[in-house]
XYZ file of C-alpha atoms in Angstrom:
672
model
C 11.090 28.956 -32.017
C 8.038 28.805 -29.772
C 6.774 25.696 -28.041
C 3.243 26.318 -29.298
C 4.346 26.220 -32.934
C 6.395 23.056 -32.460
C 3.611 21.294 -30.623
C 1.194 22.114 -33.433
C 3.736 20.806 -35.945
C 4.182 17.565 -33.992
C 0.432 17.040 -33.672
C -0.154 17.717 -37.334
C 2.584 15.343 -38.395
C 1.205 12.571 -36.231
C -2.365 12.979 -37.362
C -1.511 13.349 -41.057
C 0.643 10.238 -40.877
C -2.349 8.289 -39.589
C -0.186 7.001 -36.711
C 0.497 3.815 -38.652
C 3.228 2.923 -36.179
C 0.563 2.725 -33.492
C -1.509 0.070 -35.241
C -1.327 -2.365 -32.282
C -3.194 0.247 -30.200
C -6.100 0.856 -32.622
C -8.632 -0.801 -30.337
C -7.703 1.292 -27.287
C -10.089 4.044 -26.212
C -7.339 6.633 -26.537
C -3.748 6.851 -27.714
C -1.252 9.066 -25.921
C 0.906 10.746 -28.553
C 3.035 12.614 -26.033
C 3.391 12.414 -22.260
C 5.928 15.021 -21.229
C 7.230 16.795 -18.141
C 9.988 19.368 -18.032
C 11.323 20.327 -14.585
C 13.378 23.457 -13.968
C 15.053 23.375 -10.552
C 16.337 26.476 -8.759
C 19.303 26.569 -6.317
C 16.795 26.540 -3.436
C 15.489 23.156 -4.606
C 12.148 24.595 -5.714
C 11.010 23.394 -9.106
C 8.737 24.491 -11.906
C 7.033 21.675 -13.782
C 5.630 21.945 -17.298
C 3.409 18.915 -17.810
C 2.204 18.317 -21.369
C -0.199 15.670 -22.677
C -1.307 15.023 -26.255
C -4.036 12.387 -26.544
C -5.793 11.061 -29.643
C -9.394 10.021 -28.973
C -10.188 6.702 -30.686
C -13.572 5.594 -29.328
C -16.693 7.047 -27.765
C -15.563 5.675 -24.394
C -12.236 7.465 -24.806
C -14.092 10.705 -25.485
C -16.098 10.312 -22.288
C -13.027 9.522 -20.190
C -11.151 12.608 -21.400
C -13.895 15.231 -21.485
C -12.880 16.565 -18.058
C -9.287 17.132 -16.878
C -8.438 17.026 -13.161
C -5.062 17.594 -11.477
C -4.250 17.388 -7.751
C -1.803 19.601 -5.881
C -0.992 20.599 -2.318
C -1.299 24.357 -1.726
C 1.067 24.171 1.259
C 3.959 23.340 -1.049
C 2.872 23.971 -4.629
C 0.744 25.948 -7.062
C -0.770 24.590 -10.289
C -2.758 25.929 -13.238
C -3.708 25.062 -16.796
C -1.576 26.931 -19.320
C -3.638 25.912 -22.351
C -6.161 23.275 -23.409
C -7.005 22.743 -27.076
C -8.717 20.233 -29.300
C -7.678 19.555 -32.909
C -10.503 17.928 -34.840
C -10.155 15.418 -37.647
C -11.028 18.125 -40.197
C -8.077 20.242 -39.024
C -10.091 22.758 -37.013
C -8.525 23.726 -33.684
C -10.654 24.824 -30.702
C -9.011 26.671 -27.813
C -10.739 25.900 -24.522
C -11.509 29.031 -22.519
C -9.263 28.807 -19.440
C -11.632 31.017 -17.464
C -13.779 27.885 -17.201
C -11.092 26.174 -15.101
C -11.961 25.598 -11.458
C -9.618 25.494 -8.466
C -11.304 23.946 -5.437
C -10.752 21.995 -2.241
C -10.253 18.338 -3.108
C -12.539 15.702 -1.597
C -11.042 14.481 1.681
C -11.565 11.703 4.184
C -9.676 11.429 7.493
C -6.942 13.853 6.351
C -8.004 17.491 6.102
C -4.862 19.323 5.011
C -6.582 21.434 2.383
C -5.414 19.547 -0.713
C -6.784 21.116 -3.886
C -7.635 20.193 -7.457
C -7.754 22.131 -10.671
C -10.368 20.992 -13.168
C -11.570 22.041 -16.581
C -14.276 20.628 -18.808
C -13.005 20.130 -22.345
C -16.419 19.724 -23.895
C -17.742 17.289 -26.459
C -15.062 15.077 -28.011
C -15.321 12.671 -30.925
C -13.160 9.802 -32.151
C -10.362 11.300 -34.241
C -10.018 14.425 -32.072
C -6.607 15.201 -30.601
C -6.682 16.729 -27.127
C -3.606 18.609 -25.930
C -3.008 20.530 -22.743
C -0.268 21.844 -20.519
C -0.199 22.278 -16.745
C 2.245 24.481 -14.918
C 3.150 23.487 -11.389
C 5.525 25.258 -9.057
C 6.936 24.012 -5.755
C 7.838 20.566 -4.518
C 6.187 17.296 -3.552
C 6.936 15.727 -0.194
C 6.156 12.033 0.023
C 4.370 11.960 3.375
C 1.986 14.640 2.105
C 0.610 12.192 -0.432
C -0.702 9.693 2.140
C 0.130 6.739 -0.053
C -1.253 8.096 -3.288
C 0.823 8.452 -6.468
C 3.695 10.739 -5.602
C 3.602 12.784 -8.774
C 1.707 13.175 -11.999
C 5.095 13.111 -13.642
C 5.355 12.774 -17.334
C 8.137 14.316 -19.235
C 9.236 17.312 -21.254
C 7.972 18.286 -24.686
C 10.393 16.200 -26.672
C 10.352 14.563 -30.075
C 13.421 12.910 -31.505
C 15.365 13.316 -28.296
C 15.968 17.074 -28.283
C 14.353 19.082 -25.498
C 12.146 21.796 -26.929
C 11.793 23.761 -23.687
C 14.595 26.138 -22.784
C 15.804 26.070 -19.203
C 16.854 29.686 -19.504
C 13.438 31.031 -20.478
C 10.534 32.140 -18.335
C 8.299 29.068 -18.065
C 5.028 29.742 -19.814
C 5.212 33.447 -19.073
C 3.657 32.816 -15.673
C 5.998 30.970 -13.336
C 9.339 32.642 -13.722
C 12.601 31.755 -12.073
C 12.417 34.936 -10.034
C 9.286 33.696 -8.323
C 11.149 30.739 -6.873
C 12.310 32.802 -3.918
C 8.872 32.284 -2.370
C 9.560 30.287 0.797
C 6.344 28.339 0.378
C 7.839 26.528 -2.596
C 11.238 25.721 -1.066
C 11.564 22.042 -0.057
C 12.282 21.118 3.567
C 15.811 20.014 2.649
C 16.766 23.370 1.161
C 18.803 23.070 -1.999
C 17.917 19.390 -2.490
C 15.717 17.962 -5.232
C 14.287 14.520 -5.822
C 11.658 13.020 -8.081
C 9.947 9.660 -8.451
C 8.661 9.190 -11.976
C 6.374 6.283 -12.914
C 7.367 5.346 -16.465
C 4.587 2.823 -16.979
C 1.458 3.785 -18.898
C -2.229 2.925 -18.638
C -2.928 3.342 -22.348
C -0.764 2.977 -25.482
C 1.778 5.799 -25.562
C 3.918 6.878 -28.509
C 6.435 8.859 -26.485
C 6.982 9.378 -22.781
C 9.696 11.799 -21.746
C 11.138 13.321 -18.597
C 13.525 16.280 -18.839
C 15.281 18.021 -15.988
C 17.343 21.201 -15.721
C 19.136 22.031 -12.490
C 22.246 23.960 -11.374
C 25.399 22.170 -12.476
C 26.659 22.335 -8.888
C 24.083 19.696 -7.975
C 25.342 16.139 -7.803
C 22.503 14.209 -9.401
C 21.909 10.492 -8.923
C 19.382 8.772 -11.145
C 18.421 5.377 -12.502
C 15.706 3.965 -14.741
C 14.590 0.843 -12.921
C 12.875 -2.275 -14.238
C 13.252 -1.524 -17.920
C 15.343 -3.739 -20.191
C 14.711 -2.226 -23.614
C 16.457 0.574 -25.453
C 15.647 4.123 -24.429
C 16.831 7.617 -25.186
C 19.117 9.334 -22.683
C 20.961 12.612 -22.983
C 22.941 14.313 -20.250
C 24.962 17.503 -20.646
C 26.121 20.638 -18.839
C 25.306 23.867 -20.619
C 25.322 27.524 -19.491
C 25.748 26.540 -15.857
C 22.883 24.077 -15.951
C 22.879 20.277 -15.804
C 20.390 18.908 -18.345
C 18.991 15.378 -18.394
C 16.436 13.814 -20.734
C 15.079 10.252 -20.533
C 12.564 9.074 -23.158
C 10.739 5.857 -24.044
C 8.886 5.160 -27.291
C 5.878 2.986 -28.154
C 4.912 1.913 -24.654
C 1.985 -0.422 -24.005
C -0.035 -0.686 -20.774
C 1.695 -2.761 -18.127
C 0.276 -6.277 -17.908
C -0.462 -7.039 -14.265
C -0.603 -10.406 -12.524
C -2.943 -11.433 -9.730
C -1.594 -10.611 -6.234
C 1.385 -8.902 -7.807
C 3.550 -6.603 -5.718
C 3.163 -2.865 -6.218
C 3.741 -1.434 -9.699
C 6.635 0.616 -8.323
C 8.384 -2.720 -7.629
C 8.024 -4.200 -11.121
C 7.151 -1.532 -13.691
C 9.527 1.030 -15.250
C 10.273 3.984 -12.960
C 12.847 6.752 -12.880
C 14.357 7.736 -9.534
C 16.357 10.958 -9.170
C 17.916 12.696 -6.179
C 20.566 15.275 -5.376
C 20.850 14.048 -1.780
C 24.135 12.244 -1.148
C 22.783 9.178 0.634
C 20.173 7.964 3.102
C 22.423 8.877 6.033
C 22.093 12.533 5.057
C 18.303 12.220 4.828
C 18.207 10.403 8.177
C 20.136 13.154 9.950
C 17.916 15.824 8.375
C 14.725 14.058 9.464
C 16.037 13.791 13.014
C 17.113 17.437 13.102
C 13.857 18.780 11.664
C 11.834 17.325 14.539
C 14.303 18.305 17.246
C 14.441 21.885 15.963
C 10.665 22.092 15.898
C 10.372 20.636 19.393
C 7.996 17.825 18.458
C 8.726 15.742 21.551
C 8.910 18.395 24.261
C 7.346 16.839 27.412
C 4.213 18.195 29.025
C 2.745 17.764 32.495
C -0.216 15.839 31.085
C 2.052 13.466 29.166
C 4.194 12.833 32.256
C 1.091 11.975 34.265
C -0.106 9.519 31.589
C 3.281 7.800 31.444
C 3.309 7.398 35.220
C -0.174 5.902 35.154
C 0.407 3.569 32.203
C 3.692 2.209 33.606
C 2.335 1.315 37.051
C 3.431 -2.233 37.811
C 5.509 -2.488 34.629
C 9.058 -3.564 35.430
C 10.781 -4.907 32.323
C 11.924 -3.001 29.271
C 9.455 -4.716 26.960
C 6.538 -4.384 29.379
C 7.031 -0.617 29.409
C 7.479 -0.314 25.651
C 4.425 -2.479 25.022
C 2.209 -0.589 27.472
C 3.071 2.817 25.995
C 2.754 1.617 22.381
C -0.704 0.179 22.964
C -1.873 3.205 24.953
C -1.005 5.464 22.007
C -2.476 3.040 19.459
C -5.777 2.859 21.312
C -6.097 6.482 22.429
C -4.852 8.661 19.547
C -7.343 8.377 16.712
C -6.400 8.734 13.065
C -7.455 12.183 11.861
C -5.350 14.679 9.910
C -5.679 18.301 11.007
C -3.383 20.971 9.498
C -0.656 22.785 11.370
C 0.199 25.063 8.442
C 3.789 25.449 7.246
C 5.761 22.278 7.776
C 2.781 19.932 7.541
C 3.677 16.601 5.996
C 7.280 16.375 7.170
C 7.076 17.897 10.673
C 5.634 15.853 13.506
C 3.081 17.785 15.537
C 4.142 18.700 19.070
C 3.344 16.370 21.930
C 1.249 19.139 23.472
C -0.869 19.441 20.303
C -1.332 15.672 20.030
C -2.343 15.287 23.666
C -4.817 18.141 23.300
C -6.359 16.880 20.047
C -5.962 13.166 20.812
C -5.751 12.803 17.038
C -3.277 12.915 14.177
C -2.002 11.047 11.148
C 0.729 8.422 11.236
C 3.560 10.881 11.898
C 1.711 12.453 14.815
C 0.662 9.125 16.327
C 4.291 7.975 16.059
C 5.420 11.328 17.476
C 3.152 10.898 20.497
C 4.730 7.524 21.225
C 8.229 8.967 20.844
C 7.414 11.721 23.329
C 5.997 9.264 25.893
C 8.922 6.867 25.477
C 11.398 9.698 26.078
C 9.552 10.711 29.232
C 9.882 7.067 30.346
C 13.648 7.246 29.831
C 13.954 5.574 26.451
C 15.836 6.834 23.405
C 13.191 6.980 20.703
C 13.181 8.530 17.217
C 10.910 8.936 14.187
C 11.306 6.804 11.091
C 9.913 6.991 7.560
C 8.680 3.909 5.737
C 6.902 2.929 2.537
C 3.811 0.843 3.145
C 3.194 -1.074 -0.040
C 6.359 -0.987 -2.115
C 10.138 -1.091 -2.080
C 12.454 1.854 -1.398
C 15.545 2.024 -3.610
C 19.139 2.958 -2.762
C 18.833 6.296 -4.549
C 17.636 8.621 -1.733
C 14.427 9.879 -3.317
C 11.732 10.150 -0.645
C 9.671 7.133 -1.624
C 7.841 7.104 1.725
C 4.174 7.323 2.651
C 4.136 6.383 6.323
C 5.809 7.376 9.582
C 6.654 5.086 12.485
C 8.863 5.037 15.581
C 12.100 3.307 16.571
C 13.247 2.767 20.137
C 16.781 1.881 21.212
C 16.827 -1.188 23.455
C 19.379 -1.809 26.201
C 21.500 -3.925 23.853
C 21.666 -1.043 21.355
C 19.202 -2.566 18.882
C 16.781 -0.208 17.164
C 13.307 -1.740 17.397
C 10.574 -0.439 15.060
C 7.160 0.337 16.559
C 4.020 1.333 14.688
C 1.169 2.556 16.902
C -0.844 3.592 13.825
C -1.216 0.017 12.596
C -1.651 -1.843 15.905
C -4.872 -0.621 17.563
C -6.397 -3.720 19.220
C -3.497 -5.751 17.841
C -1.235 -7.824 20.084
C 1.813 -6.868 18.031
C 4.003 -3.782 18.468
C 4.931 -3.693 14.797
C 2.238 -4.864 12.404
C 3.418 -7.938 10.522
C 1.349 -6.728 7.588
C 4.416 -4.495 7.181
C 7.099 -7.187 7.293
C 9.814 -7.099 4.598
C 9.341 -3.332 4.372
C 12.010 -0.629 4.105
C 12.253 2.107 6.707
C 14.645 4.953 7.487
C 15.206 5.961 11.132
C 15.805 9.640 11.810
C 18.693 9.378 14.274
C 21.530 11.790 15.218
C 24.323 9.730 13.653
C 22.303 8.970 10.536
C 21.196 5.615 9.219
C 21.034 3.659 5.999
C 17.820 2.034 4.830
C 16.620 -0.756 7.109
C 14.336 -3.694 6.401
C 11.709 -5.035 8.769
C 12.230 -8.734 9.484
C 9.975 -11.627 8.558
C 7.661 -12.650 11.376
C 7.571 -16.403 11.942
C 4.261 -17.952 10.790
C 3.622 -19.424 14.247
C 3.274 -15.833 15.505
C 0.056 -15.585 13.474
C -1.612 -18.936 13.964
C -5.210 -19.932 13.402
C -6.127 -23.048 15.382
C -9.490 -24.708 14.911
C -10.493 -27.904 16.669
C -13.836 -29.566 16.000
C -15.396 -32.592 17.711
C -18.486 -33.664 15.748
C -21.069 -36.422 15.769
C -22.910 -37.273 12.549
C -26.335 -38.914 12.771
C -27.828 -41.268 10.194
C -30.300 -38.552 9.177
C -27.434 -36.176 8.309
C -27.586 -34.063 11.493
C -24.181 -32.793 12.624
C -23.718 -31.745 16.236
C -20.490 -30.632 17.732
C -18.138 -28.265 19.502
C -15.730 -25.939 17.752
C -12.770 -24.186 19.414
C -11.093 -21.290 17.620
C -7.812 -19.759 18.792
C -5.671 -17.125 17.088
C -2.596 -14.990 17.618
C -0.881 -11.977 16.055
C -2.421 -10.646 12.866
C -4.932 -13.496 12.887
C -5.945 -12.625 16.442
C -6.594 -9.018 15.421
C -8.792 -10.192 12.553
C -10.816 -12.737 14.551
C -11.103 -10.383 17.540
C -12.346 -7.461 15.438
C -15.900 -8.698 16.119
C -15.425 -7.372 19.655
C -12.987 -4.480 19.230
C -14.569 -2.832 16.197
C -18.170 -4.064 16.258
C -21.235 -3.115 18.296
C -21.648 -5.201 21.441
C -25.295 -5.726 20.564
C -24.199 -7.532 17.380
C -21.455 -9.737 18.819
C -23.447 -12.950 18.913
C -25.105 -12.254 15.575
C -21.713 -11.718 13.938
C -20.283 -14.878 15.476
C -23.336 -16.850 14.352
C -22.804 -15.537 10.815
C -19.424 -17.306 10.729
C -21.108 -20.678 11.365
C -23.858 -19.840 8.869
C -21.149 -19.625 6.200
C -20.806 -23.387 6.633
C -24.543 -23.971 6.213
C -27.543 -21.621 6.220
C -29.368 -24.250 8.332
C -26.785 -24.130 11.122
C -27.981 -23.281 14.617
C -25.555 -21.940 17.223
C -26.552 -23.382 20.598
C -23.989 -21.337 22.544
C -20.760 -19.433 22.146
C -18.230 -18.721 24.875
C -15.896 -15.791 24.260
C -14.723 -15.202 27.824
C -15.429 -12.350 30.192
C -13.796 -9.531 28.241
C -12.872 -10.371 24.631
C -12.016 -6.704 24.006
C -8.958 -7.042 26.282
C -6.611 -8.056 23.505
C -3.486 -7.677 25.640
C -4.589 -10.297 28.184
C -4.191 -13.413 26.015
C -4.762 -14.733 22.487
C -8.418 -14.898 21.483
C -10.348 -18.105 22.200
C -13.904 -18.875 21.083
C -15.908 -22.029 21.816
C -19.015 -22.739 19.719
C -21.653 -25.430 20.278
C -23.910 -26.018 17.283
C -26.112 -28.346 15.311
C -26.598 -28.440 11.544
C -29.571 -30.400 10.137
C -28.969 -32.200 6.825
C -25.276 -31.343 6.919
C -24.515 -34.634 5.194
C -26.381 -35.160 1.932
C -27.513 -38.520 0.587
C -29.691 -41.406 1.643
C -29.790 -44.108 4.276
C -26.957 -46.100 2.797
C -24.532 -43.398 1.647
C -23.739 -39.783 2.489
C -21.444 -36.952 1.440
C -20.089 -34.187 3.658
C -17.081 -31.931 4.154
C -15.018 -31.573 7.326
C -16.440 -28.448 8.960
C -12.984 -26.938 9.533
C -12.427 -27.022 5.755
C -15.902 -25.826 4.788
C -15.814 -22.048 4.375
C -15.026 -21.443 8.048
C -12.880 -18.387 8.935
C -11.794 -18.009 5.318
C -10.971 -14.319 5.768
C -8.126 -15.403 8.046
C -6.736 -17.735 5.368
C -5.534 -15.123 2.902
C -3.126 -17.539 1.215
C -6.160 -19.101 -0.501
C -6.747 -15.822 -2.374
C -3.190 -15.310 -3.604
C -2.549 -15.469 -7.313
C -4.427 -17.673 -9.764
C -3.949 -21.057 -11.391
C -1.038 -19.976 -13.570
C 1.808 -22.468 -13.669
C 4.425 -19.715 -13.474
C 4.740 -16.011 -12.770
C 6.813 -13.174 -14.124
C 6.624 -10.895 -11.080
C 6.930 -11.169 -7.318
C 3.699 -11.648 -5.395
C 2.413 -10.969 -1.899
C 0.149 -12.282 0.812
C -1.299 -10.314 3.718
C 1.090 -11.761 6.293
C 3.051 -14.868 7.172
C 0.619 -17.362 8.707
C 0.138 -20.814 10.217
C -3.032 -22.905 10.351
C -3.553 -25.887 12.687
C -6.801 -27.777 12.081
C -8.020 -30.863 13.906
C -11.404 -32.509 13.437
C -12.940 -35.772 14.572
C -16.268 -36.950 13.160
C -18.044 -39.834 14.881
C -19.973 -41.716 12.179
C -23.351 -43.460 12.482
C -23.079 -47.117 13.346
C -21.989 -49.255 10.427
C -20.756 -46.438 8.182
C -17.238 -46.453 6.782
C -15.257 -43.898 4.822
C -15.187 -44.856 1.158
C -12.954 -41.936 0.203
C -9.385 -43.267 0.188
C -7.265 -42.107 3.157
C -5.215 -39.043 2.298
C -1.808 -37.876 3.394
C 0.325 -34.934 2.297
C 3.763 -33.863 3.456
C 5.454 -30.984 1.651
C 8.137 -28.717 3.004
C 10.117 -26.156 1.066
C 11.731 -22.781 1.649
C 8.508 -20.772 1.466
C 5.687 -23.015 2.739
C 4.867 -26.391 4.204
C 1.947 -28.740 4.864
C 1.563 -31.903 6.904
C -1.975 -33.257 6.627
C -3.848 -36.529 6.821
C -7.400 -37.884 6.597
C -8.147 -41.345 7.971
C -10.697 -43.507 9.829
C -10.141 -45.476 13.013
C -13.089 -47.499 14.333
C -16.133 -45.258 13.820
C -14.233 -41.968 13.786
C -12.822 -39.991 10.878
C -9.889 -37.791 11.826
C -8.519 -34.832 9.890
C -5.174 -33.360 10.930
C -3.768 -30.414 9.007
C -0.820 -28.147 9.726
C 0.262 -25.614 7.118
C 2.654 -22.679 7.260
C 3.327 -19.808 4.853
C 6.605 -18.280 5.811
C 6.506 -14.631 4.711
C 4.513 -11.810 3.167
C 6.396 -11.084 -0.074
C 7.576 -13.868 -2.374
C 9.781 -13.892 -5.448
C 8.314 -15.007 -8.759
C 10.609 -18.056 -8.678
C 8.919 -19.176 -5.440
C 5.458 -19.387 -6.989
C 5.586 -23.101 -7.788
C 6.556 -23.962 -4.202
C 3.828 -21.720 -2.764
C 1.211 -23.077 -5.175
C 2.147 -26.691 -4.494
C 1.297 -26.275 -0.805
C -1.923 -24.363 -1.486
C -3.075 -26.954 -4.029
C -2.389 -29.739 -1.536
C -4.324 -27.834 1.122
C -7.333 -27.475 -1.164
C -7.558 -31.251 -1.698
C -8.650 -31.615 1.916
C -11.638 -29.367 1.184
C -13.228 -32.083 -0.951
C -16.299 -34.093 0.062
C -15.903 -37.282 2.072
C -17.996 -40.247 0.890
C -19.270 -42.705 3.494
C -21.653 -45.663 3.397
């Protein structure tokens, strides 16, 4: 029985039935009747993917969204094409879209120019009630680092209704991509004979059935797990005719309901992870061996000369590591240029990187590894996932490459030159609580980057102000920062035009009041020298009519709590006002704020706002703050700390309690 006939039967049955079971989704722009991928894996590890979608158009907006189909693929490792595209109208008429209209073209690119491609076809005019169906054939493999952080696969599932796979693993797939073609070396994965897949099982529109089916040699030892799904689902696993067959299917799925500041969907939504690799140790040893075989870190005369120059006067282990890490971070720009076969999982040679002075994360990390080895260190590449969790099943859920160096005490220390240009850190704390896998000779299990103490990323603001009876505020403001906060505050100097430095700094004070006038600002002799010391800025200013009111009473806010350096207080933008959360949430980084302000009042004025005091300390955050008046001075003291980057849902109330207490000190002060 042919797939085409069965698909037509399924579509007809769904349409004729009126899809009454899908009544909750009637208001959606489109309804996915079937979302299916069938994967046929060869002994080499190369796979052929048959990706099928059947979508019922329900509104005009749904018709517009689906009138053009686009699919991305990487020509270095895969080939893709439309097998068929058809539209079944409400009156029963079926239109076959002419596949000669399909286009295969270079995909839009920015910063990474590896020649990624897209196939696209215009379906034509659609109307509510139309059913669009299409199938894409893809051959090859997907390597995680080639995706640069984008969705790893457009994985759906196999053509499956009622649990039985309709595709036959023994047949030629679509008459175009046959098993015999899988000998093409271009489509063989870097770990020959190994297969993995990462399948998002969440949906962005109501979906009647979502299925993934896999056929691979029965000699393969397959590990798999459907994560983050508690309901019933269909699963069938069997060995037949020398093939191991697996089908996973979910019915009647609704779009995933997100929460503000939620962790990545891969960490909370349903996903299927599959791998034939034994464990992460095996992957670690392979990653190490691939680079050594290629010769990625072979020293060059130029590199030796740079190491000698950079390490002049550096005596300690950490001085040398720091100097080399920052040299690479500041001198190898981010730009992806292709090397051909092996791109994505092979680190470019040190010679190529030194010549180009450019590369993506793996090449920037590779440059540092090469320089560290010249300096006598044991250094290795490592894969990591910036943005979401990596599971125990060794499917390559990675999108970023870093470096590890072995210290004298045997500790492996992660370094990330890609993320620390003009940053006083060696490993960006925007990546704390993040999995990584070192590629080392003996192999390694998954590692986790540690939490960075909040005091490593402080923002200190001290203001000494005098308020006149006419509302004029004059004062001095000192801003100091370290770590991630230093990099953010200092970006005025390291990433901005020198001619705009003072204008940009003035803009920060203008956020407090558009009438503010900066009298002077002292940023030292060379604020671009981020390695010298934490950033320090000293402003002198005056703000007419800062306090509002009359001769007998006035209102004003402490300047340190009035919209000043808000970008460096990311905790204020986390989440919403919900009392509880279902999913884990994240901030940009652990962080500490230390604010001090004194306001000398006009003679005879007293603070009518009751004195305030707050002391909260829990496992995730803390605040110790007070507002009071002594003689003619109002004093605000505030110290708050947020202890990590990623928080569990159960920690929301503790986090929110501290933030809510912090916000109370942003209120107006009443004096008369």
